[in-house]
Coordinates of N, CA and C in Angstrom, one line a residue:
M1 N -43.9 -31.0 15.3 CA -43.8 -29.7 15.9 C -43.2 -28.8 14.8
T2 N -43.9 -27.7 14.6 CA -43.4 -26.8 13.6 C -43.3 -25.4 14.2
G3 N -42.5 -24.5 13.7 CA -42.4 -23.2 14.2 C -41.3 -22.4 13.5
P4 N -41.1 -21.1 13.8 CA -40.1 -20.3 13.1 C -38.7 -20.7 13.4
N5 N -38.5 -21.4 14.5 CA -37.1 -21.8 14.9 C -36.9 -23.3 14.7
D6 N -37.6 -23.9 13.8 CA -37.5 -25.4 13.6 C -36.1 -25.8 13.2
S7 N -35.4 -25.0 12.5 CA -34.1 -25.4 12.0 C -33.1 -25.4 13.2
Y8 N -33.4 -24.8 14.3 CA -32.5 -24.7 15.5 C -32.8 -25.8 16.5
E9 N -33.9 -26.6 16.2 CA -34.3 -27.6 17.2 C -34.1 -29.0 16.7
L10 N -33.9 -29.9 17.7 CA -33.7 -31.3 17.3 C -35.1 -31.9 17.2
K11 N -35.3 -32.8 16.1 CA -36.6 -33.4 15.8 C -36.5 -34.9 15.9
I12 N -37.5 -35.5 16.4 CA -37.5 -37.0 16.5 C -38.8 -37.5 15.8
S13 N -38.7 -38.4 14.9 CA -39.9 -38.9 14.1 C -40.7 -39.7 15.0
L14 N -42.0 -39.7 14.7 CA -43.0 -40.5 15.5 C -43.2 -41.8 14.9
N15 N -42.8 -42.9 15.6 CA -43.1 -44.2 15.1 C -44.4 -44.7 15.8
E16 N -44.8 -45.9 15.5 CA -46.0 -46.5 16.1 C -46.0 -46.6 17.6
K17 N -44.8 -47.0 18.1 CA -44.7 -47.2 19.6 C -44.8 -45.8 20.3
L18 N -44.2 -44.8 19.7 CA -44.2 -43.5 20.3 C -45.6 -42.9 20.3
I19 N -46.3 -43.1 19.1 CA -47.7 -42.6 19.0 C -48.6 -43.3 20.1
E20 N -48.4 -44.6 20.2 CA -49.2 -45.3 21.2 C -48.9 -44.9 22.6
A21 N -47.6 -44.7 22.9 CA -47.2 -44.2 24.3 C -47.8 -42.8 24.5
F22 N -47.7 -41.9 23.6 CA -48.3 -40.6 23.7 C -49.8 -40.7 24.0
S23 N -50.4 -41.5 23.2 CA -51.9 -41.6 23.3 C -52.3 -42.1 24.7
Q24 N -51.6 -43.1 25.2 CA -51.9 -43.6 26.5 C -51.7 -42.5 27.6
A25 N -50.5 -41.8 27.5 CA -50.2 -40.8 28.5 C -51.2 -39.6 28.4
L26 N -51.6 -39.2 27.2 CA -52.5 -38.1 27.1 C -53.9 -38.5 27.6
A27 N -54.3 -39.8 27.5 CA -55.6 -40.2 28.0 C -55.6 -40.1 29.5
V28 N -54.5 -40.4 30.1 CA -54.4 -40.3 31.6 C -54.2 -38.9 32.1
Y29 N -53.3 -38.2 31.4 CA -53.0 -36.8 31.8 C -53.6 -35.8 30.8
E30 N -54.9 -35.5 31.1 CA -55.6 -34.6 30.2 C -55.1 -33.2 30.2
D31 N -54.4 -32.8 31.3 CA -53.8 -31.5 31.4 C -52.5 -31.3 30.8
A32 N -52.2 -32.2 29.8 CA -50.9 -32.1 29.1 C -50.8 -30.8 28.4
P33 N -49.6 -30.3 28.2 CA -49.4 -29.0 27.5 C -49.9 -29.1 26.1
E34 N -50.4 -27.9 25.6 CA -51.0 -27.9 24.3 C -49.9 -28.2 23.2
L35 N -48.7 -27.9 23.5 CA -47.6 -28.2 22.6 C -47.5 -29.7 22.3
V36 N -47.6 -30.5 23.4 CA -47.6 -32.0 23.3 C -48.7 -32.5 22.5
K37 N -49.9 -32.0 22.8 CA -51.1 -32.4 22.1 C -51.1 -32.1 20.6
T38 N -50.6 -30.9 20.3 CA -50.6 -30.4 18.9 C -49.6 -31.2 18.1
S39 N -48.4 -31.4 18.7 CA -47.3 -32.1 18.0 C -47.7 -33.6 17.7
V40 N -48.3 -34.2 18.7 CA -48.7 -35.6 18.4 C -49.9 -35.8 17.5
K41 N -50.8 -34.8 17.5 CA -52.0 -34.9 16.7 C -51.7 -34.5 15.2
T42 N -50.9 -33.4 15.0 CA -50.8 -32.9 13.6 C -49.4 -33.1 13.0
G43 N -48.4 -33.4 13.8 CA -47.1 -33.5 13.2 C -46.6 -34.9 13.1
S44 N -45.5 -35.1 12.3 CA -44.9 -36.4 12.2 C -43.6 -36.4 13.0
F45 N -43.2 -35.3 13.6 CA -42.0 -35.2 14.4 C -42.4 -34.5 15.8
V46 N -41.6 -34.8 16.8 CA -41.7 -34.2 18.1 C -40.4 -33.7 18.5
G47 N -40.3 -32.8 19.5 CA -39.1 -32.3 19.9 C -38.7 -32.8 21.3
L48 N -37.6 -32.3 21.8 CA -37.1 -32.8 23.1 C -38.1 -32.5 24.3
E49 N -38.8 -31.4 24.2 CA -39.8 -31.1 25.2 C -40.9 -32.1 25.3
E50 N -41.4 -32.5 24.2 CA -42.4 -33.6 24.2 C -41.9 -34.9 24.7
I51 N -40.6 -35.3 24.3 CA -40.0 -36.5 24.7 C -39.8 -36.5 26.2
E52 N -39.4 -35.4 26.7 CA -39.2 -35.2 28.2 C -40.5 -35.4 28.9
W53 N -41.6 -34.8 28.4 CA -42.9 -34.9 29.0 C -43.3 -36.4 29.0
L54 N -43.1 -37.0 27.9 CA -43.5 -38.4 27.8 C -42.7 -39.3 28.8
H55 N -41.4 -39.0 28.9 CA -40.6 -39.8 29.9 C -41.1 -39.6 31.3
K56 N -41.5 -38.4 31.7 CA -42.0 -38.2 33.0 C -43.3 -38.9 33.3
H57 N -44.1 -39.0 32.2 CA -45.5 -39.6 32.4 C -45.6 -41.0 31.9
T58 N -44.5 -41.7 31.7 CA -44.6 -43.1 31.2 C -44.5 -44.0 32.4
K59 N -45.4 -45.0 32.5 CA -45.4 -45.9 33.6 C -44.1 -46.8 33.7
D60 N -43.8 -47.4 32.6 CA -42.6 -48.3 32.5 C -41.4 -47.6 32.0
V61 N -40.8 -46.8 32.9 CA -39.7 -45.9 32.4 C -38.5 -46.8 32.0
G62 N -38.3 -48.0 32.6 CA -37.2 -48.9 32.3 C -37.2 -49.3 30.8
K63 N -38.3 -49.3 30.2 CA -38.4 -49.7 28.8 C -38.6 -48.5 27.9
F64 N -38.3 -47.3 28.4 CA -38.6 -46.1 27.6 C -37.7 -46.1 26.3
H65 N -36.5 -46.6 26.5 CA -35.5 -46.6 25.4 C -36.0 -47.4 24.2
E66 N -36.9 -48.4 24.5 CA -37.4 -49.2 23.4 C -38.4 -48.4 22.5
L67 N -39.0 -47.4 23.0 CA -39.9 -46.5 22.2 C -39.1 -45.7 21.2
L68 N -37.8 -45.5 21.5 CA -37.0 -44.7 20.5 C -36.3 -45.5 19.5
T69 N -36.5 -46.8 19.6 CA -35.7 -47.7 18.6 C -36.2 -47.5 17.2
G70 N -35.3 -47.2 16.3 CA -35.7 -47.0 14.9 C -36.2 -45.6 14.5
V71 N -36.2 -44.7 15.4 CA -36.7 -43.4 15.1 C -35.7 -42.6 14.3
E72 N -36.2 -41.6 13.5 CA -35.3 -40.8 12.8 C -35.0 -39.5 13.6
V73 N -33.8 -39.1 13.7 CA -33.4 -37.9 14.5 C -32.8 -36.9 13.5
I74 N -33.4 -35.8 13.5 CA -33.0 -34.7 12.6 C -32.2 -33.6 13.5
L75 N -30.9 -33.5 13.3 CA -30.1 -32.6 14.1 C -30.4 -31.1 13.7
P76 N -30.3 -30.2 14.7 CA -30.5 -28.8 14.4 C -29.4 -28.3 13.5
H77 N -29.7 -27.3 12.7 CA -28.6 -26.6 12.0 C -29.0 -25.1 11.8
P78 N -28.0 -24.3 12.0 CA -28.4 -22.8 11.9 C -28.6 -22.4 10.4
V79 N -29.5 -21.4 10.3 CA -29.8 -20.9 9.0 C -28.7 -19.9 8.6
E80 N -28.0 -20.2 7.5 CA -26.9 -19.3 7.0 C -27.5 -18.0 6.5
K81 N -27.0 -16.9 7.0 CA -27.4 -15.6 6.6 C -26.6 -15.2 5.4
P82 N -27.2 -14.5 4.4 CA -26.4 -14.1 3.2 C -25.3 -13.1 3.6
R83 N -24.2 -13.1 2.9 CA -23.1 -12.2 3.2 C -23.4 -10.8 2.8
D84 N -22.8 -9.9 3.5 CA -22.9 -8.5 3.1 C -22.4 -8.3 1.7
P85 N -23.1 -7.6 0.8 CA -22.6 -7.5 -0.6 C -21.2 -6.8 -0.6
L86 N -21.0 -5.8 0.3 CA -19.7 -5.1 0.3 C -18.6 -6.1 0.6
L87 N -18.9 -6.9 1.7 CA -17.9 -7.9 2.1 C -17.6 -9.0 1.0
E88 N -18.7 -9.4 0.3 CA -18.6 -10.4 -0.7 C -17.7 -9.8 -1.9
A89 N -18.0 -8.5 -2.2 CA -17.2 -7.9 -3.3 C -15.7 -7.8 -2.9
R90 N -15.5 -7.4 -1.6 CA -14.1 -7.3 -1.1 C -13.4 -8.7 -1.2
I91 N -14.1 -9.7 -0.8 CA -13.5 -11.1 -0.8 C -13.2 -11.5 -2.3
K92 N -14.1 -11.2 -3.2 CA -13.8 -11.5 -4.6 C -12.6 -10.8 -5.1
K93 N -12.5 -9.5 -4.7 CA -11.4 -8.7 -5.2 C -10.1 -9.2 -4.7
L94 N -10.0 -9.5 -3.4 CA -8.8 -10.1 -2.8 C -8.4 -11.4 -3.4
K95 N -9.5 -12.2 -3.7 CA -9.2 -13.5 -4.3 C -8.6 -13.4 -5.7
A96 N -9.2 -12.4 -6.5 CA -8.7 -12.2 -7.8 C -7.3 -11.7 -7.8
E97 N -7.0 -10.8 -6.8 CA -5.6 -10.3 -6.7 C -4.6 -11.4 -6.3
Q98 N -5.0 -12.3 -5.4 CA -4.2 -13.4 -5.0 C -3.9 -14.3 -6.2
E99 N -5.0 -14.6 -7.0 CA -4.8 -15.5 -8.2 C -3.9 -14.8 -9.2
E100 N -4.0 -13.5 -9.3 CA -3.2 -12.8 -10.3 C -1.7 -12.9 -9.9
R101 N -1.4 -12.7 -8.5 CA -0.1 -12.8 -8.0 C 0.5 -14.2 -8.3
E102 N -0.3 -15.2 -8.0 CA 0.1 -16.6 -8.2 C 0.4 -16.9 -9.7
Y103 N -0.5 -16.4 -10.5 CA -0.3 -16.6 -12.0 C 1.0 -15.9 -12.5
R104 N 1.2 -14.7 -12.0 CA 2.4 -13.9 -12.4 C 3.7 -14.6 -11.9
K105 N 3.6 -15.2 -10.7 CA 4.7 -15.9 -10.1 C 5.0 -17.2 -10.9
M106 N 4.0 -17.9 -11.3 CA 4.2 -19.1 -12.1 C 4.7 -18.9 -13.5
T107 N 4.3 -17.8 -14.1 CA 4.6 -17.5 -15.5 C 5.9 -16.6 -15.6
K108 N 6.5 -16.3 -14.5 CA 7.6 -15.3 -14.6 C 8.8 -15.9 -15.3
N109 N 9.0 -17.2 -15.1 CA 10.2 -17.9 -15.7 C 10.1 -18.0 -17.2
V110 N 8.9 -18.0 -17.7 CA 8.7 -18.2 -19.2 C 8.4 -16.8 -19.8
D111 N 8.4 -15.8 -19.1 CA 8.1 -14.4 -19.6 C 9.4 -13.7 -19.8
S112 N 9.9 -13.4 -21.0 CA 11.2 -12.8 -21.2 C 11.2 -11.4 -20.7
V113 N 10.1 -10.7 -20.5 CA 10.1 -9.4 -20.0 C 10.2 -9.3 -18.5
R114 N 9.5 -10.2 -17.8 CA 9.5 -10.2 -16.4 C 10.5 -11.2 -15.7
R115 N 11.2 -11.9 -16.5 CA 12.1 -13.0 -15.9 C 13.1 -12.4 -15.0
Y116 N 13.7 -11.2 -15.4 CA 14.7 -10.6 -14.6 C 14.3 -9.5 -13.7
Q117 N 13.0 -9.3 -13.6 CA 12.4 -8.3 -12.7 C 12.4 -8.9 -11.3
P118 N 12.6 -8.1 -10.2 CA 12.5 -8.6 -8.9 C 11.1 -9.0 -8.5
D119 N 11.1 -9.9 -7.5 CA 9.8 -10.4 -7.0 C 9.2 -9.3 -6.1
D120 N 7.9 -9.5 -5.8 CA 7.2 -8.6 -4.8 C 7.3 -9.1 -3.4
T121 N 8.1 -10.1 -3.1 CA 8.2 -10.7 -1.8 C 9.1 -9.8 -0.9
I122 N 9.0 -10.0 0.4 CA 9.8 -9.2 1.3 C 11.3 -9.6 1.2
G123 N 11.5 -11.0 1.0 CA 12.9 -11.4 0.8 C 13.6 -10.8 -0.4
S124 N 12.8 -10.7 -1.5 CA 13.4 -10.1 -2.7 C 13.7 -8.6 -2.4
Q125 N 12.8 -7.9 -1.8 CA 13.1 -6.5 -1.5 C 14.3 -6.3 -0.6
L126 N 14.4 -7.2 0.4 CA 15.6 -7.1 1.3 C 16.9 -7.4 0.6
R127 N 16.8 -8.3 -0.4 CA 18.0 -8.6 -1.2 C 18.4 -7.4 -2.0
Q128 N 17.4 -6.7 -2.6 CA 17.6 -5.6 -3.4 C 18.2 -4.4 -2.5
M129 N 17.7 -4.3 -1.3 CA 18.2 -3.3 -0.4 C 19.6 -3.5 0.0
N130 N 19.9 -4.8 0.2 CA 21.3 -5.2 0.6 C 22.3 -4.9 -0.6
K131 N 21.8 -5.1 -1.8 CA 22.7 -4.8 -3.0 C 23.0 -3.4 -3.1
Q132 N 21.9 -2.6 -2.8 CA 22.1 -1.1 -2.9 C 23.0 -0.6 -1.8
M133 N 22.9 -1.1 -0.6 CA 23.7 -0.7 0.5 C 25.2 -1.1 0.2
I134 N 25.4 -2.3 -0.3 CA 26.8 -2.7 -0.7 C 27.4 -1.8 -1.7
A135 N 26.5 -1.5 -2.7 CA 27.0 -0.6 -3.8 C 27.4 0.8 -3.2
V136 N 26.6 1.3 -2.3 CA 27.0 2.6 -1.7 C 28.3 2.5 -0.9
L137 N 28.4 1.4 -0.1 CA 29.6 1.3 0.7 C 30.8 1.1 -0.2
Q138 N 30.7 0.4 -1.3 CA 31.8 0.2 -2.2 C 32.2 1.6 -2.8
F139 N 31.2 2.4 -3.1 CA 31.5 3.7 -3.7 C 32.2 4.6 -2.7
V140 N 31.8 4.5 -1.4 CA 32.5 5.3 -0.4 C 33.9 4.9 -0.2
F141 N 34.1 3.5 -0.1 CA 35.4 3.0 0.2 C 36.3 3.3 -1.0
S142 N 35.8 3.2 -2.2 CA 36.6 3.5 -3.4 C 37.1 5.0 -3.4
V143 N 36.2 5.9 -3.1 CA 36.5 7.3 -3.1 C 37.5 7.6 -2.0
V144 N 37.3 7.0 -0.8 CA 38.3 7.2 0.3 C 39.6 6.6 -0.1
A145 N 39.7 5.4 -0.7 CA 40.9 4.8 -1.1 C 41.6 5.7 -2.1
G146 N 40.9 6.3 -3.1 CA 41.5 7.1 -4.0 C 42.1 8.4 -3.4
F147 N 41.4 8.9 -2.4 CA 42.0 10.1 -1.8 C 43.2 9.8 -1.0
V148 N 43.2 8.6 -0.3 CA 44.4 8.2 0.5 C 45.6 7.9 -0.4
F149 N 45.3 7.3 -1.6 CA 46.4 7.1 -2.5 C 47.0 8.4 -3.0
G150 N 46.1 9.4 -3.4 CA 46.7 10.6 -3.9 C 47.3 11.4 -2.8
F151 N 46.8 11.3 -1.5 CA 47.3 12.1 -0.4 C 48.6 11.5 0.2
L152 N 48.6 10.2 0.3 CA 49.8 9.6 0.9 C 50.6 8.7 0.0
G153 N 49.9 8.0 -0.9 CA 50.6 7.0 -1.8 C 51.6 7.7 -2.7
I154 N 51.3 8.8 -3.3 CA 52.2 9.5 -4.2 C 53.4 10.0 -3.5
E155 N 53.2 10.5 -2.3 CA 54.4 10.9 -1.5 C 55.3 9.8 -1.2
L156 N 54.8 8.6 -0.9 CA 55.7 7.5 -0.6 C 56.4 7.1 -1.9
I157 N 55.9 7.3 -3.1 CA 56.6 6.9 -4.3 C 57.6 7.9 -4.7
V158 N 57.3 9.2 -4.8 CA 58.2 10.2 -5.3 C 59.0 11.0 -4.2
G159 N 58.6 10.9 -3.0 CA 59.3 11.6 -1.9 C 58.4 12.7 -1.3
D160 N 59.0 13.6 -0.5 CA 58.3 14.6 0.2 C 57.6 15.6 -0.7
L161 N 56.3 15.9 -0.4 CA 55.6 16.8 -1.2 C 54.9 17.8 -0.2
E162 N 54.5 19.0 -0.7 CA 53.8 19.9 0.1 C 52.4 19.4 0.5
F163 N 52.0 19.9 1.6 CA 50.7 19.4 2.1 C 49.6 19.8 1.2
G164 N 49.6 21.0 0.7 CA 48.6 21.5 -0.3 C 48.5 20.7 -1.5
F165 N 49.7 20.4 -2.1 CA 49.8 19.6 -3.3 C 49.3 18.2 -3.1
R166 N 49.6 17.6 -1.9 CA 49.2 16.3 -1.6 C 47.6 16.3 -1.4
L167 N 47.1 17.3 -0.8 CA 45.7 17.4 -0.7 C 45.0 17.5 -2.0
L168 N 45.6 18.3 -2.9 CA 45.0 18.4 -4.3 C 45.1 17.1 -5.0
L169 N 46.2 16.4 -4.9 CA 46.2 15.1 -5.6 C 45.2 14.1 -5.0
G170 N 45.0 14.1 -3.7 CA 44.0 13.3 -3.1 C 42.6 13.6 -3.6
V171 N 42.3 14.9 -3.7 CA 41.0 15.3 -4.2 C 40.8 14.9 -5.7
I172 N 41.8 15.1 -6.5 CA 41.8 14.7 -7.9 C 41.5 13.2 -8.1
F173 N 42.3 12.4 -7.4 CA 42.1 10.9 -7.5 C 40.7 10.5 -7.0
S174 N 40.3 11.1 -5.9 CA 39.0 10.7 -5.4 C 37.8 11.1 -6.4
L175 N 38.0 12.3 -7.1 CA 37.0 12.7 -8.0 C 37.0 11.8 -9.2
I176 N 38.2 11.4 -9.7 CA 38.2 10.5 -10.9 C 37.6 9.2 -10.5
I177 N 37.9 8.6 -9.4 CA 37.2 7.3 -9.0 C 35.7 7.5 -8.8
A178 N 35.3 8.7 -8.2 CA 33.9 8.9 -7.9 C 33.1 8.9 -9.3
L179 N 33.7 9.6 -10.3 CA 33.0 9.7 -11.6 C 33.0 8.3 -12.2
A180 N 34.0 7.5 -12.1 CA 34.0 6.2 -12.7 C 33.0 5.3 -12.0
E181 N 32.9 5.4 -10.6 CA 31.9 4.6 -9.9 C 30.5 5.0 -10.2
I182 N 30.3 6.3 -10.4 CA 28.9 6.8 -10.7 C 28.5 6.3 -12.1
Y183 N 29.5 6.3 -13.0 CA 29.2 5.8 -14.4 C 28.7 4.3 -14.3
F184 N 29.5 3.5 -13.6 CA 29.2 2.1 -13.6 C 27.9 1.8 -12.8
L185 N 27.7 2.6 -11.7 CA 26.4 2.4 -11.0 C 25.2 2.8 -11.9
A186 N 25.3 3.9 -12.6 CA 24.2 4.3 -13.5 C 24.0 3.3 -14.6
K187 N 25.1 2.7 -15.1 CA 24.9 1.7 -16.2 C 24.3 0.4 -15.6
K188 N 24.7 0.0 -14.4 CA 24.1 -1.1 -13.8 C 22.6 -0.9 -13.5
L189 N 22.3 0.3 -13.0 CA 20.9 0.6 -12.7 C 20.0 0.6 -13.9
A190 N 20.5 1.1 -15.0 CA 19.8 1.1 -16.3 C 19.5 -0.3 -16.8
E191 N 20.5 -1.2 -16.6 CA 20.3 -2.6 -17.0 C 19.2 -3.3 -16.2
E192 N 19.2 -2.9 -14.9 CA 18.2 -3.6 -14.0 C 16.8 -3.0 -14.3
M193 N 16.7 -1.8 -14.7 CA 15.4 -1.2 -15.0 C 14.8 -1.6 -16.3
D194 N 15.7 -1.8 -17.3 CA 15.2 -2.2 -18.7 C 15.1 -3.7 -18.7
P195 N 14.0 -4.2 -19.4 CA 13.9 -5.7 -19.5 C 15.1 -6.2 -20.3
V196 N 15.6 -7.3 -19.9 CA 16.8 -8.0 -20.5 C 16.2 -9.0 -21.5
E197 N 16.8 -8.9 -22.7 CA 16.3 -9.8 -23.8 C 16.8 -11.2 -23.5
D198 N 15.9 -12.2 -23.6 CA 16.3 -13.6 -23.4 C 17.2 -14.0 -24.4
P199 N 18.5 -14.5 -24.1 CA 19.4 -14.9 -25.1 C 19.0 -16.2 -25.8
N200 N 18.1 -17.0 -25.2 CA 17.6 -18.2 -25.9 C 16.4 -18.0 -26.8
Q201 N 15.8 -16.7 -26.7 CA 14.6 -16.4 -27.5 C 15.1 -16.1 -28.9
K202 N 14.5 -16.7 -29.9 CA 14.8 -16.4 -31.3 C 13.7 -15.6 -31.9
L203 N 14.1 -14.7 -32.8 CA 13.1 -13.9 -33.5 C 12.6 -14.7 -34.7
H204 N 11.3 -14.7 -34.9 CA 10.7 -15.4 -36.0 C 10.1 -14.3 -37.0
Y205 N 10.5 -14.5 -38.2 CA 10.0 -13.5 -39.2 C 9.1 -14.3 -40.2
D206 N 8.0 -13.6 -40.5 CA 7.0 -14.3 -41.5 C 7.6 -14.1 -42.9

């Protein structure tokens, strides 16, 4: 049995017993469907429709299973359609990007330029954010502590002072600490942005 949808249909090979059984049934039932006649006459395989017809028109149904002994059964399989070129190009691009990320991750420890750079993972970004928040809070606490020291601490050391003078001292101390904190924050930020030279790496001169 052949046709445009052969790949979607189950096929059973014709052995001598099946051919003989079909011939006997067709001789008795001349009004058999043309599909059965054509399949048995011209093909080496039959489908389920032909087997069902033979089962209905076989005299000794109890031994019908013997007719199928040793036959070859070809299971149906769908025809794979080619992928959309745009989808295929997109998949290749994503695969290449994934491979590039994995390669950069594997070679980061041996790359002196990228060894100290942060990862692109969410965990690394969260850690960087936490560091920045801690640095900001430390800056605020230091400035507030400097103001409190100038506003209250000096008075406790030297005695009573005027409110305006204490306020001025608090502002001065807080500004000094703020400038110092800004300097150290800028220095730390510059170190994180610039690649750190690997201390174990030796320069080779020709």
